[in-house]
Short mmCIF file of C-alpha atoms in Angstrom, two decimals:
data_model
loop_
_atom_site.label_atom_id
_atom_site.label_comp_id
_atom_site.label_asym_id
_atom_site.label_seq_id
_atom_site.Cartn_x
_atom_site.Cartn_y
_atom_site.Cartn_z
CA UNK F 100 8.66 42.46 19.26
CA UNK F 101 5.84 41.12 17.71
CA UNK F 102 7.74 40.21 14.49
CA UNK F 103 10.21 38.10 16.84
CA UNK F 104 7.06 36.33 18.46
CA UNK F 105 5.56 35.69 14.96
CA UNK F 106 9.01 34.15 13.90
CA UNK F 107 9.14 32.06 16.72
CA UNK F 108 5.55 30.84 16.41
CA UNK F 109 6.41 29.84 12.60
CA UNK F 110 9.24 27.99 13.76
CA UNK F 111 7.91 26.14 16.52
CA UNK F 112 4.86 25.59 14.40
CA UNK F 113 6.96 24.06 11.48
CA UNK F 114 9.01 21.77 13.83
CA UNK F 115 5.93 20.44 15.21
CA UNK F 116 4.58 19.77 11.79
CA UNK F 117 7.47 18.12 10.87
CA UNK F 118 7.50 15.82 13.80
CA UNK F 119 3.85 15.35 13.47
CA UNK F 120 4.08 14.16 9.80
CA UNK F 121 6.74 11.68 10.85
CA UNK F 122 4.18 10.51 13.55
CA UNK F 123 1.64 10.36 10.97
CA UNK F 124 3.16 7.33 9.14
CA UNK F 125 0.72 4.30 8.86
CA UNK F 126 1.44 1.54 11.77
CA UNK F 127 -1.16 -1.25 10.53
CA UNK F 128 -2.59 -2.48 7.55
CA UNK F 129 -5.92 -0.84 8.26
CA UNK F 130 -4.09 2.56 8.37
CA UNK F 131 -2.05 1.87 5.23
CA UNK F 132 -5.31 0.87 3.36
CA UNK F 133 -6.29 4.35 3.84
CA UNK F 134 -3.21 6.22 3.82
CA UNK F 135 -3.23 9.04 1.26
CA UNK F 136 0.13 11.20 1.63
CA UNK F 137 2.12 11.95 -1.25
CA UNK F 138 4.58 9.28 -0.15
CA UNK F 139 2.33 6.49 -0.16
CA UNK F 140 3.83 4.56 -3.00
CA UNK F 141 7.13 4.83 -1.29
CA UNK F 142 5.73 3.53 2.03
CA UNK F 143 4.17 0.53 0.26
CA UNK F 144 7.35 -0.16 -1.51
CA UNK F 145 9.57 -0.12 1.60
CA UNK F 146 6.91 -2.45 3.46
CA UNK F 147 6.97 -4.67 0.68
CA UNK F 148 10.71 -4.93 0.48
CA UNK F 149 10.60 -5.91 4.09
CA UNK F 150 8.08 -8.47 3.49
CA UNK F 151 9.96 -9.71 0.24
CA UNK F 152 6.92 -10.59 -1.75
CA UNK F 153 3.16 -9.75 -2.24
CA UNK F 154 0.18 -11.96 -3.07
CA UNK F 155 -1.87 -11.04 -5.93
CA UNK F 156 -5.36 -12.47 -6.22
CA UNK F 157 -6.75 -12.31 -9.68
CA UNK F 158 -9.01 -13.55 -12.42
CA UNK F 159 -6.71 -12.59 -15.50
CA UNK F 160 -5.51 -15.02 -17.86
CA UNK F 161 -2.11 -16.63 -17.19
CA UNK F 162 -0.15 -14.81 -19.76
CA UNK F 163 -1.43 -11.44 -18.74
CA UNK F 164 -0.67 -11.87 -15.00
CA UNK F 165 2.65 -12.92 -15.65
CA UNK F 166 3.32 -9.95 -17.82
CA UNK F 167 1.76 -7.57 -15.39
CA UNK F 168 3.98 -9.36 -12.40
CA UNK F 169 7.10 -9.19 -14.58
CA UNK F 170 6.68 -5.39 -15.14
CA UNK F 171 5.96 -5.04 -11.48
CA UNK F 172 9.02 -6.91 -10.41
CA UNK F 173 11.39 -4.93 -12.58
CA UNK F 174 9.93 -1.73 -11.44
CA UNK F 175 10.20 -2.78 -7.81
CA UNK F 176 13.46 -4.67 -7.30
CA UNK F 177 13.19 -7.04 -4.11
CA UNK F 178 9.44 -7.51 -4.20
CA UNK F 179 8.28 -10.87 -5.85
CA UNK F 180 4.90 -11.41 -7.12
CA UNK F 181 2.95 -14.44 -6.05
CA UNK F 182 0.03 -15.19 -8.16
CA UNK F 183 -3.02 -16.68 -7.09
CA UNK F 184 -5.11 -17.13 -9.99
CA UNK F 185 -8.90 -18.44 -10.08
CA UNK F 186 -12.11 -17.66 -11.67
CA UNK F 187 -14.28 -14.80 -10.08
CA UNK F 188 -16.68 -16.91 -8.12
CA UNK F 189 -14.18 -19.05 -6.42
CA UNK F 190 -12.07 -15.71 -5.74
CA UNK F 191 -14.81 -14.15 -3.89
CA UNK F 192 -15.39 -17.13 -1.88
CA UNK F 193 -11.77 -17.24 -1.01
CA UNK F 194 -11.50 -13.50 -0.26
CA UNK F 195 -14.59 -14.06 2.02
CA UNK F 196 -13.11 -16.86 3.76
CA UNK F 197 -10.23 -15.47 4.59
CA UNK F 198 -11.49 -12.39 5.73
CA UNK F 199 -13.72 -14.35 8.10
CA UNK F 200 -10.91 -16.07 9.47
CA UNK F 201 -8.94 -12.89 9.52
CA UNK F 202 -6.11 -14.40 7.50
CA UNK F 203 -5.40 -11.80 5.60
CA UNK F 204 -5.32 -8.15 6.59
CA UNK F 205 -7.63 -5.64 5.31
CA UNK F 206 -6.10 -4.78 1.55
CA UNK F 207 -7.26 -2.18 -0.70
CA UNK F 208 -8.60 -4.18 -3.52
CA UNK F 209 -8.20 -2.17 -7.14
CA UNK F 210 -9.66 -3.21 -10.45
CA UNK F 211 -8.03 -2.16 -13.50
CA UNK F 212 -9.93 0.18 -15.80
CA UNK F 213 -11.51 -1.19 -18.95
CA UNK F 214 -9.26 -0.76 -21.75
#
């Protein structure tokens, strides 16, 4: 009887965990920014495909950002990269202005490691 109870408990617990993990998908930009599950890249890609493009703010030289954008677009079909390139001071000012106006959602900013 105890073994049947434990087996039933495990079945209920595992089915609840599955439903919970489905409910645990990020539903806002703020949640997505901190989402760290194993399927994070898949979730990001699916969302980007729905949007059709992503905007990349960068200070990299034009030839570098074109190369990176091209590689990204080949790896992620259906997602175009719209690049906004400027100097670091102007970029910082633009990000501050847009954040104050709430014109952009909170987005994780990443810096490439030094070569």
